[in-house]
CSV table of C-alpha atoms in Angstrom, one decimal:
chain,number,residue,atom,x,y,z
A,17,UNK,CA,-77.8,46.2,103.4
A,18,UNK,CA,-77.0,46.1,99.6
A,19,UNK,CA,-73.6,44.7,98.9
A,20,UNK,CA,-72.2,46.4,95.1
A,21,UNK,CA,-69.7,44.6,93.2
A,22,UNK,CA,-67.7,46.2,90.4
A,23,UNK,CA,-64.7,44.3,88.1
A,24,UNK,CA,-65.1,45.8,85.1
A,25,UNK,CA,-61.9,47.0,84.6
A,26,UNK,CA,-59.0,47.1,86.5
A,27,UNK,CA,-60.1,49.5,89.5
A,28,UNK,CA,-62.7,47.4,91.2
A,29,UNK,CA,-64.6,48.6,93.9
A,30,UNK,CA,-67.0,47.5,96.4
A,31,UNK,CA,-70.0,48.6,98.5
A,32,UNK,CA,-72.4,48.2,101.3
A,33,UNK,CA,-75.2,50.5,100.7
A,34,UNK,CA,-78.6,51.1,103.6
A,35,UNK,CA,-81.0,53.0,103.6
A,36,UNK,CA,-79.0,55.8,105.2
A,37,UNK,CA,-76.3,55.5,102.1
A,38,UNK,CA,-72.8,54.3,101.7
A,39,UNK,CA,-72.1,52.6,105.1
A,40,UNK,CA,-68.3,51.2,103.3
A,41,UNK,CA,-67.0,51.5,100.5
A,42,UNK,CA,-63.3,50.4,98.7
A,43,UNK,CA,-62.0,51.1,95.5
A,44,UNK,CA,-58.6,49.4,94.8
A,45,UNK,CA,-56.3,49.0,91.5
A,46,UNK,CA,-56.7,45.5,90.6
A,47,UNK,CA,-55.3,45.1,87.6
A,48,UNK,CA,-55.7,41.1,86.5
A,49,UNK,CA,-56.0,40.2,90.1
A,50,UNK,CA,-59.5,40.2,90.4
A,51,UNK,CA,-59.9,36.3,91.3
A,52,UNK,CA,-57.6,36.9,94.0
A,53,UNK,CA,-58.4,39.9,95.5
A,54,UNK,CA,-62.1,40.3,95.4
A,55,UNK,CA,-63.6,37.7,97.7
A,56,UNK,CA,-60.7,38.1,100.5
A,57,UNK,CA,-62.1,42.6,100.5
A,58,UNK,CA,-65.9,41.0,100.1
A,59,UNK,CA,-65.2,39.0,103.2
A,60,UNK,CA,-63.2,42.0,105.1
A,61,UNK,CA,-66.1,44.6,104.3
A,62,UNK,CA,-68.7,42.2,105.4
A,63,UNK,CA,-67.0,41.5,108.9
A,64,UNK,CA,-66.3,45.5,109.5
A,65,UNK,CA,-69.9,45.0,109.6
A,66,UNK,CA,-70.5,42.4,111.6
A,67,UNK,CA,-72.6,40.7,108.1
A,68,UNK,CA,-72.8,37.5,106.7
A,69,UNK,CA,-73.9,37.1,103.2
A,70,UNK,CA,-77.9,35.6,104.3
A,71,UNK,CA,-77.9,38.9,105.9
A,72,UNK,CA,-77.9,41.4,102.6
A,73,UNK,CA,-80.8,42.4,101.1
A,74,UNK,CA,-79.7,42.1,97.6
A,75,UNK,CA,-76.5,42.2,95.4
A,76,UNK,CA,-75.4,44.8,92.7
A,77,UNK,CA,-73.3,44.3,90.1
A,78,UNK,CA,-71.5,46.0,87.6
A,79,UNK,CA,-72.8,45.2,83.8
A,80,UNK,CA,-70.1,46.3,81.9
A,81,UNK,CA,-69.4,47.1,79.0
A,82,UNK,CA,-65.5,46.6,80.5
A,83,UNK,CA,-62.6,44.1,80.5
A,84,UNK,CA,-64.2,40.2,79.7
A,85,UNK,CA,-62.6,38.4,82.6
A,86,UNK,CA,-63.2,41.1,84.9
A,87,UNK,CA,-67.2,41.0,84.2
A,88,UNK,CA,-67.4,37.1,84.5
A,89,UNK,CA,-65.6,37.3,88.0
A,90,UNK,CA,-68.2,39.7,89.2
A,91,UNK,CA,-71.3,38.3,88.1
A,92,UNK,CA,-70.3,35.0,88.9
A,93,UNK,CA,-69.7,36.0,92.3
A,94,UNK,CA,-72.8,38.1,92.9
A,95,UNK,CA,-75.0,35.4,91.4
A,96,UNK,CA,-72.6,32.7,93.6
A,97,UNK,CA,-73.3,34.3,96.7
A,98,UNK,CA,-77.1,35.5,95.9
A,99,UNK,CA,-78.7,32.1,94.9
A,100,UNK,CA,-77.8,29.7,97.9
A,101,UNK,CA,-80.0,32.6,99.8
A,102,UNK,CA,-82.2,33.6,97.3
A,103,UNK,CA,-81.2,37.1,97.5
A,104,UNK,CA,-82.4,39.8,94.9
A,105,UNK,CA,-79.3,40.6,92.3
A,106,UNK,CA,-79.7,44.3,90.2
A,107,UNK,CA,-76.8,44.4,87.0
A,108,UNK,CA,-76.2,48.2,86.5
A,109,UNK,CA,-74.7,49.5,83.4
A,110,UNK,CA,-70.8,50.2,84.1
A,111,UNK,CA,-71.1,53.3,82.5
A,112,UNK,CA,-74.1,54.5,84.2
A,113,UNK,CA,-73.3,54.9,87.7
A,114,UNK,CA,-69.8,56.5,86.3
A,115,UNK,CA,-72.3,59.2,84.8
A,116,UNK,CA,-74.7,59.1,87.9
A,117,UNK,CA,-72.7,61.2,89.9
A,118,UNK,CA,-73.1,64.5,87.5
A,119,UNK,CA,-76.7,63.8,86.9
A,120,UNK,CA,-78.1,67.8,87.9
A,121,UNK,CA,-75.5,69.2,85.5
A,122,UNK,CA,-76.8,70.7,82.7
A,123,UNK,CA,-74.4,69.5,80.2
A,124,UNK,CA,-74.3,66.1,78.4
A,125,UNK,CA,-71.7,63.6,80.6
A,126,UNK,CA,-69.5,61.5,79.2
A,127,UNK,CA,-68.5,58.1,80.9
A,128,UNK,CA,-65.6,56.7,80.4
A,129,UNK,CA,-63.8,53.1,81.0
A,130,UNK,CA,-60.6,52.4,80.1
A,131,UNK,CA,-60.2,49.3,77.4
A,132,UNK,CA,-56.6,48.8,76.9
A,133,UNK,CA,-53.7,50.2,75.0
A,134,UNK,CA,-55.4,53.4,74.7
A,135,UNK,CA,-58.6,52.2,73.8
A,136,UNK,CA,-62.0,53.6,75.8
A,137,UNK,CA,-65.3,52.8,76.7
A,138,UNK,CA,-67.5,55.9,76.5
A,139,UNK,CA,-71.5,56.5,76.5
A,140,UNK,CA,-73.1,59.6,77.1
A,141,UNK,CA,-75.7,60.7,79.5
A,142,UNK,CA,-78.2,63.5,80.0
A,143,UNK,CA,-81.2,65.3,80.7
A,144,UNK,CA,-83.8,65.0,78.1
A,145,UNK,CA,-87.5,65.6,78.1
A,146,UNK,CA,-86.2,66.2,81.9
A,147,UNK,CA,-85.1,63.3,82.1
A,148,UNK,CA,-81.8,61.6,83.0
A,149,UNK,CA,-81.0,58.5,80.2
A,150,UNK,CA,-78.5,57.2,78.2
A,151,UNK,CA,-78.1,59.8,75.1
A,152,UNK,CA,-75.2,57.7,73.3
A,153,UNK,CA,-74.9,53.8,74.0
A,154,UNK,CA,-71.9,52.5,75.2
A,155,UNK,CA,-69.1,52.3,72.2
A,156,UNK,CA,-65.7,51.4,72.1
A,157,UNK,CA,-63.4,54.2,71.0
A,158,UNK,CA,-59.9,56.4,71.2
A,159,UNK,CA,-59.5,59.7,73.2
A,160,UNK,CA,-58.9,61.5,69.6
A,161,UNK,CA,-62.2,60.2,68.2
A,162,UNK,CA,-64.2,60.4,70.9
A,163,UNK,CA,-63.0,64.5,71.3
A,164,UNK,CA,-63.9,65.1,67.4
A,165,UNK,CA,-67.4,63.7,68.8
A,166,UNK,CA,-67.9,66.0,71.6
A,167,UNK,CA,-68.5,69.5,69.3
A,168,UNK,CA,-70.6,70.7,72.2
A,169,UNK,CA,-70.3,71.8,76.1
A,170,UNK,CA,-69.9,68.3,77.9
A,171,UNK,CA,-68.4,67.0,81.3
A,172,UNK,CA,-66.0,64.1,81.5
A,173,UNK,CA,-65.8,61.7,84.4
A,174,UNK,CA,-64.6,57.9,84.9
A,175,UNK,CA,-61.1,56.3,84.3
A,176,UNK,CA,-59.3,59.3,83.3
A,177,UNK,CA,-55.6,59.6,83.5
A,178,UNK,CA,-53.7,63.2,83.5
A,179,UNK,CA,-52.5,62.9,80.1
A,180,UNK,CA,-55.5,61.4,78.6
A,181,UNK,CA,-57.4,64.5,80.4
A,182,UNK,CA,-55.0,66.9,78.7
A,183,UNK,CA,-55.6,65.7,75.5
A,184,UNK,CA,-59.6,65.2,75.7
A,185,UNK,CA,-59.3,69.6,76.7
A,186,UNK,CA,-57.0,70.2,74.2
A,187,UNK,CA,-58.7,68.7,71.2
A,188,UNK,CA,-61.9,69.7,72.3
A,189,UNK,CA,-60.4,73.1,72.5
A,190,UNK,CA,-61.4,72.9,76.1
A,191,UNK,CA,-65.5,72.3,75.4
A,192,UNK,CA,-64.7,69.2,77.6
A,193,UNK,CA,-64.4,69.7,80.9
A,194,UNK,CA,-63.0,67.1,83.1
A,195,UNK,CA,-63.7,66.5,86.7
A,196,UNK,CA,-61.3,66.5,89.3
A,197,UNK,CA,-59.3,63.0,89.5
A,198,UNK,CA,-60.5,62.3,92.8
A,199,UNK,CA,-63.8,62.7,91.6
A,200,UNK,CA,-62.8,60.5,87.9
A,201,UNK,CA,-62.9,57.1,90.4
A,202,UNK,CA,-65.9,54.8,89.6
A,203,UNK,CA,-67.4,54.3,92.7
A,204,UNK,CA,-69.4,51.4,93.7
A,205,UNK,CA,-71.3,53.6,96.3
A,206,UNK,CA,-73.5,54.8,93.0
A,207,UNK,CA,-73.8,51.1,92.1
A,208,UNK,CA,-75.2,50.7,95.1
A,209,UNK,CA,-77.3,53.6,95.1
A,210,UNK,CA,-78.6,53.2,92.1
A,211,UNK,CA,-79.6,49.2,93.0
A,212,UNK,CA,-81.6,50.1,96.0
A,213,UNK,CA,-83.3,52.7,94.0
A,214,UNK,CA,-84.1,49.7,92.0
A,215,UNK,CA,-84.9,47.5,94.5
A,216,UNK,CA,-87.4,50.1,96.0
A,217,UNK,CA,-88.7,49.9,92.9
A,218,UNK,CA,-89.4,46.4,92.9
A,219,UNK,CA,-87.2,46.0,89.3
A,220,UNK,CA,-84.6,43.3,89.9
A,221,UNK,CA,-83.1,40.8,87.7
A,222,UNK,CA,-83.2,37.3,87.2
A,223,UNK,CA,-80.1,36.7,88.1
A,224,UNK,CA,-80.0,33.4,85.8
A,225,UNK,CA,-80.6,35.6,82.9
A,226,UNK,CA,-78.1,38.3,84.2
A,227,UNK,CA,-75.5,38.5,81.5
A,228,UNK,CA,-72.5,40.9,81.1
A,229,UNK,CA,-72.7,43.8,78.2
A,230,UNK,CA,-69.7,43.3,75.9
A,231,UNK,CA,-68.6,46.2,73.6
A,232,UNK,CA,-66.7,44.6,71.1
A,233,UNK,CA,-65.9,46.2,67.6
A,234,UNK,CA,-64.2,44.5,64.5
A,235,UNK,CA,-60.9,46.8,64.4
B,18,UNK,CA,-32.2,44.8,44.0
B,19,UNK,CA,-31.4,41.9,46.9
B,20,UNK,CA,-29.3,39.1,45.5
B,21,UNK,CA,-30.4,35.5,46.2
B,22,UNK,CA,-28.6,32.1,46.0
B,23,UNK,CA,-26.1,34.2,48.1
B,24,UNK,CA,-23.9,31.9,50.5
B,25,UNK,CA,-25.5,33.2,53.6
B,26,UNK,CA,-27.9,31.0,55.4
B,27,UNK,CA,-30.7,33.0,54.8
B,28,UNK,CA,-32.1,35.3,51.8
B,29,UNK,CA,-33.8,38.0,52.8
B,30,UNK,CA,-35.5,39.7,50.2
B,31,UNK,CA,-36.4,43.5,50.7
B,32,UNK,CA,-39.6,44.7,49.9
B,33,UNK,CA,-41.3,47.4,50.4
B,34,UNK,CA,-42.9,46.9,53.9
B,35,UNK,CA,-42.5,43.1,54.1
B,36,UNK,CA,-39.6,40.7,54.6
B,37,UNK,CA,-39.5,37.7,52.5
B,38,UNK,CA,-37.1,34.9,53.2
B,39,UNK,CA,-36.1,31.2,54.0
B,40,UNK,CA,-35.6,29.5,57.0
B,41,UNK,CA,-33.3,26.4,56.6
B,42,UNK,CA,-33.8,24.7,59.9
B,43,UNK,CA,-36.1,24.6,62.9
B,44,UNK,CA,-32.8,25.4,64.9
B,45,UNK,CA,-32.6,28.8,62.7
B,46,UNK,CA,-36.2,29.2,63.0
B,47,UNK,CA,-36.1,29.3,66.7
B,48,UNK,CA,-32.8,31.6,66.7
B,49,UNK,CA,-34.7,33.9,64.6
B,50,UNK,CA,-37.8,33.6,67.0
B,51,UNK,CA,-35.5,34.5,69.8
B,52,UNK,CA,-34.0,37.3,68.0
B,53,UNK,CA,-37.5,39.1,67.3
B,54,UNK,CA,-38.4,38.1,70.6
B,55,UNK,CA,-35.7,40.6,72.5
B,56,UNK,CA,-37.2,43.4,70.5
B,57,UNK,CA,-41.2,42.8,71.9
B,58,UNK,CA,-42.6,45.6,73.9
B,59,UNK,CA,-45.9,45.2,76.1
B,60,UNK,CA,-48.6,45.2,74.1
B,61,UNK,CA,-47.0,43.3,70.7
B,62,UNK,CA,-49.3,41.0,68.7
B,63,UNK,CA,-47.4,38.6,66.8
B,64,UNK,CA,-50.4,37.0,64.0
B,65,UNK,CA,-49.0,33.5,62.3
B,66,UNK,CA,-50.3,32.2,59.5
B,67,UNK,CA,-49.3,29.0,58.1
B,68,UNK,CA,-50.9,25.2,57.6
B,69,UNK,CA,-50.0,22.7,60.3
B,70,UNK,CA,-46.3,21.2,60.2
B,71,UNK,CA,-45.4,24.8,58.6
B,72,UNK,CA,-43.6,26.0,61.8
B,73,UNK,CA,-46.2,28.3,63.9
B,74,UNK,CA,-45.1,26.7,67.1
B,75,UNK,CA,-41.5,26.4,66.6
B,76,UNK,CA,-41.4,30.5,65.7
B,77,UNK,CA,-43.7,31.0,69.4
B,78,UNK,CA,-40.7,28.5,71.0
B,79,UNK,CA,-38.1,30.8,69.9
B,80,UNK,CA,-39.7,33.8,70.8
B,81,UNK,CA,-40.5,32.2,74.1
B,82,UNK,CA,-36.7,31.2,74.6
B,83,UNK,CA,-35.8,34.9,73.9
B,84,UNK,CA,-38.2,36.1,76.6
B,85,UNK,CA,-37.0,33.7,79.1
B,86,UNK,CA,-39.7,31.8,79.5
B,87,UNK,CA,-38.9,28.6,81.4
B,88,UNK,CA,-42.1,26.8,81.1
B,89,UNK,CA,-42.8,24.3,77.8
B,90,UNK,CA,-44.1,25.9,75.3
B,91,UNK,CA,-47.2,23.6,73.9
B,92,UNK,CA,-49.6,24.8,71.5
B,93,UNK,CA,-53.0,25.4,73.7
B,94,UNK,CA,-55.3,23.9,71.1
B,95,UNK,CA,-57.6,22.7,73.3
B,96,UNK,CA,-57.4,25.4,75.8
B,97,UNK,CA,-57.4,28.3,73.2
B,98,UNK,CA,-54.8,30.4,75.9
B,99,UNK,CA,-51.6,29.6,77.8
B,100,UNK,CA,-50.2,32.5,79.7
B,101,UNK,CA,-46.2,32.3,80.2
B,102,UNK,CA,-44.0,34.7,82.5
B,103,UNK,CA,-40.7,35.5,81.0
B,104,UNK,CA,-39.7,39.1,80.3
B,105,UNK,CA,-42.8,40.0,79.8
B,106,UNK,CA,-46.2,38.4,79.9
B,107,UNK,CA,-46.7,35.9,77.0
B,108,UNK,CA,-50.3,34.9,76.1
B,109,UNK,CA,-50.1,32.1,73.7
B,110,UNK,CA,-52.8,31.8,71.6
B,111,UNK,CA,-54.4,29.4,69.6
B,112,UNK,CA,-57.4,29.5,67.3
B,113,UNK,CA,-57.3,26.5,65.3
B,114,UNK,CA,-60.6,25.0,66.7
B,115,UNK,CA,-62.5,28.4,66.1
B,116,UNK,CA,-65.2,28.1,63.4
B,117,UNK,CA,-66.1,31.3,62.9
B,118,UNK,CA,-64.3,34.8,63.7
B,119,UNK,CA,-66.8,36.1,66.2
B,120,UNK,CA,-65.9,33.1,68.3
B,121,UNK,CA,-63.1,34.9,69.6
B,122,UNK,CA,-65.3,37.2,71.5
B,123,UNK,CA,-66.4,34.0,73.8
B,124,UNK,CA,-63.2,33.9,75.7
B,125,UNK,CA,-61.9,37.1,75.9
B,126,UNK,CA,-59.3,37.5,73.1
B,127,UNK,CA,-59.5,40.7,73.3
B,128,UNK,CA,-58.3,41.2,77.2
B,129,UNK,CA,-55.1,39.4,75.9
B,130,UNK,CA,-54.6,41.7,73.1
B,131,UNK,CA,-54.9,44.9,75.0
B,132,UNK,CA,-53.2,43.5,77.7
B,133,UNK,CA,-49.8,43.9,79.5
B,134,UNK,CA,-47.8,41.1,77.9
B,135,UNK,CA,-47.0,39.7,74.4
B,136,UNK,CA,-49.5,38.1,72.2
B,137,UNK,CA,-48.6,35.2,70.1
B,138,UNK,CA,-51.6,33.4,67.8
B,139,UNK,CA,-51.5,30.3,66.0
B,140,UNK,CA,-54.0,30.5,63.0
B,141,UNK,CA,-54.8,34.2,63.8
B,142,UNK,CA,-56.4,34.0,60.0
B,143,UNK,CA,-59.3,32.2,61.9
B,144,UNK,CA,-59.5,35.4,64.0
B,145,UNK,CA,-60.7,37.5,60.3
B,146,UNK,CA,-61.4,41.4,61.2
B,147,UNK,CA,-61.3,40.7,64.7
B,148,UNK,CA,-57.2,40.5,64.6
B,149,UNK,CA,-56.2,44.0,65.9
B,150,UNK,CA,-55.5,46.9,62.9
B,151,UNK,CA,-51.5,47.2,64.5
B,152,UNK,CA,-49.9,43.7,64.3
B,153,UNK,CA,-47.1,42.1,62.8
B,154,UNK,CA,-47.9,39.4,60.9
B,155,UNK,CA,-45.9,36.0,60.2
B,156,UNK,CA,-46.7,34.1,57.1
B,157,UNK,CA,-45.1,30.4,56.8
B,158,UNK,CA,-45.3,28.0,53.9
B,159,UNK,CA,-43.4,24.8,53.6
B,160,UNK,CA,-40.8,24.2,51.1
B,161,UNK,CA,-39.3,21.0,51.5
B,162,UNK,CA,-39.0,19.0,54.4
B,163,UNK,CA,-36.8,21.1,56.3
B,164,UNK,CA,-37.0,24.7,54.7
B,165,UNK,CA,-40.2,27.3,55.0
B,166,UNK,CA,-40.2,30.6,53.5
B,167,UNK,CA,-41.1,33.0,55.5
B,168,UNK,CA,-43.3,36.2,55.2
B,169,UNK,CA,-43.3,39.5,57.6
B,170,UNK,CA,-45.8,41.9,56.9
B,171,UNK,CA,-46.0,44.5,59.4
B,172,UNK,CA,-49.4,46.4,60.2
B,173,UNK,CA,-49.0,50.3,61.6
B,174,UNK,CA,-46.4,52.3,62.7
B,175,UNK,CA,-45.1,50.1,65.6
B,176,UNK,CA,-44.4,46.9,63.4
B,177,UNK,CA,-42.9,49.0,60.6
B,178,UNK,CA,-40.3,49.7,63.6
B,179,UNK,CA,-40.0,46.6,64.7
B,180,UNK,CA,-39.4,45.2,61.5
B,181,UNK,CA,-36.8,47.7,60.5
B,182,UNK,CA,-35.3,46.4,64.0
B,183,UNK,CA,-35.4,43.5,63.3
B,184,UNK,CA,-34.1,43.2,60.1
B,185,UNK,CA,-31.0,44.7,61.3
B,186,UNK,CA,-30.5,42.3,64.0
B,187,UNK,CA,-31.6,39.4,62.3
B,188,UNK,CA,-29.6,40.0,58.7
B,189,UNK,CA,-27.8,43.1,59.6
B,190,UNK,CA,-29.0,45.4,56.9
């Protein structure tokens, strides 16, 4: 069983993941609670399933780019709770398991995070050479510049509020499309999917060298 | 054009986009911090500028007071952030011991300024292009032993608001 573990902003989310998928999963509004909630819902999920940390098979965590604080109290517990056991630890890119969701559609798919006081995080994914990869790195941006950016077809998902949605369609004159809000949510299901994919893989960290992405612009 | 040498305790002088005047006390120093202070919305970034003894800590005590913050109010030099409850969340910051600029990104200055609650920085100079683009920003430069002139200069549309406010409130015009 993979455990997932994302704080990169203030929805969190957690995961246990086997290898018939998402076995529980929570996503909760956190705001700048994260040292107090998180390890009280890791404990929770892991006695709904009758686990104990020795008992995972590896740890995922959310990379970031997101809120500072929020990516040191993830990582810090992942690689907490993975090195007493020697467990496998797998950092995945905030933004890409926001994206990973859309990855069949056929138009580019932009991820996005919120930073604060109307500031976002957004990096765009796609198919090329028929391939899924990252098409734009992570950047930190507005809503209006990021829909002068988008002058082609493209899907929206991630944190996405009503208003923000609104005006993403109406300056794009509706080139964006935006996914339902129940579909917005970063889930850490994908984390998790996305690790064991990994993990199958045999491409895991070093979880001493495991470091959170910052996105950080002069203003 | 303003007047000065004006009986009234304070000369404000009206320029475009700043305000320029003196502060006779640290008593009216923290009145006018607590005055500026019942103005502050989430989100506010206060930037002070000014060499040591010129008053950066008595303008955060005032604004403090008017946010009804009961804890003391101690410069966190050491500790870079104190976080206060009052009104509103204060994060008081202070960047004196930061050698470069891009040191702020080590402890997560920016999570305070995009925050909830009201920034305050001591030596936010130190903080160079990393200081947000929307800011109000208060200059202070010693006198004589007990006066400081003191410079607003507001940065975007916010502070030009605020300012306006709080020249009103502060010197009624």
């Amino acid at each position: 069983m993979i455990l997932a573990i994302d704080t990169a902003t203030q929805f969190a989310g957690l995961a246990l993941y086997n290898s018939n998928g998402v076995y529980a999963e929570e996503s909760w509004f956190a705001g700048r609670n994260h040292t107090i909630e998180l390890m009280p819902r890791i404990d929770r999920m892991l006695k709904l399933a009758d686990l104990t940390v020795p008992k995972l098979t590896a740890i995922a965590v959310s990379l970031g780019p997101g809120s500072f604080t929020g990516l040191r109290i993830g990582l810090a517990a992942a690689k907490g709770m993975a090195l007493p056991h020697k467990l496998p630890v797998i950092g995945v890119p905030t933004l890409e398991f926001v994206a990973y969701p859309l990855k069949d559609s056929k138009l580019p798919v932009w991820a996005i995070a919120q930073a604060g006081r109307g500031r976002i995080l957004a990096a765009c994914y796609g198919v090329k050479e028929r391939n899924w990869q990252l098409l734009t790195e992570p950047y930190l941006t507005t809503v209006e510049s990021l829909a002068q950016q988008i002058d082609t077809p493209a899907v929206c998902i991630g944190e996405i509020d009503q208003d923000t949605a609104n005006l993403l369609q109406k300056e794009t004159r509706h080139r964006a499309q935006i996914v339902s809000p129940a579909a917005r949510i970063r889930r850490a299901g994908y984390l998790a999917e996305i690790a064991a994919e990994r993990l199958a893989a045999n491409d895991q960290d070093d979880p001493d060298a495991l470091v959170p992405i910052y996105v950080s612009s002069p203003s | 054009m303003p007047k000065r040498g004006k009986k009234s305790a304070v000369s404000p002088i009206v320029a475009a986009n700043t305000l320029d005047f003196i502060s006779h006390s640290e008593s009216q120093t923290r009145r006018l911090g607590m005055r500026l202070a019942s103005l502050l919305q989430p989100g506010d970034v206060l930037a002070l500028i000014g060499n040591l003894g010129t008053g950066k800590t008595r303008w955060i005590q005032g604004v403090c007071e008017g946010l009804h913050v009961t804890d003391p109010v101690i410069s966190p030099t050491f500790t870079l952030v104190n976080e206060y409850l009052g009104r509103l969340p204060v994060y008081h910051i202070d960047l004196y011991r930061l050698s470069t600029p891009a040191e702020v990104l080590t402890f997560g200055l920016e999570d305070y300024l995009y925050g909830s609650g009201v920034s305050l920085i001591e030596w936010a100079d130190k903080a160079g292009e990393y200081l947000p683009d929307s800011r109000l920003t208060i200059e202070l430069y010693h006198l004589e032993e007990t006066k400081r002139r003191v410079v607003l200069h507001p940065y975007g549309d916010r502070y030009m608001n605020l300012l306006t406010d709080f020249r009103k409130a502060a010197f009624a015009r």
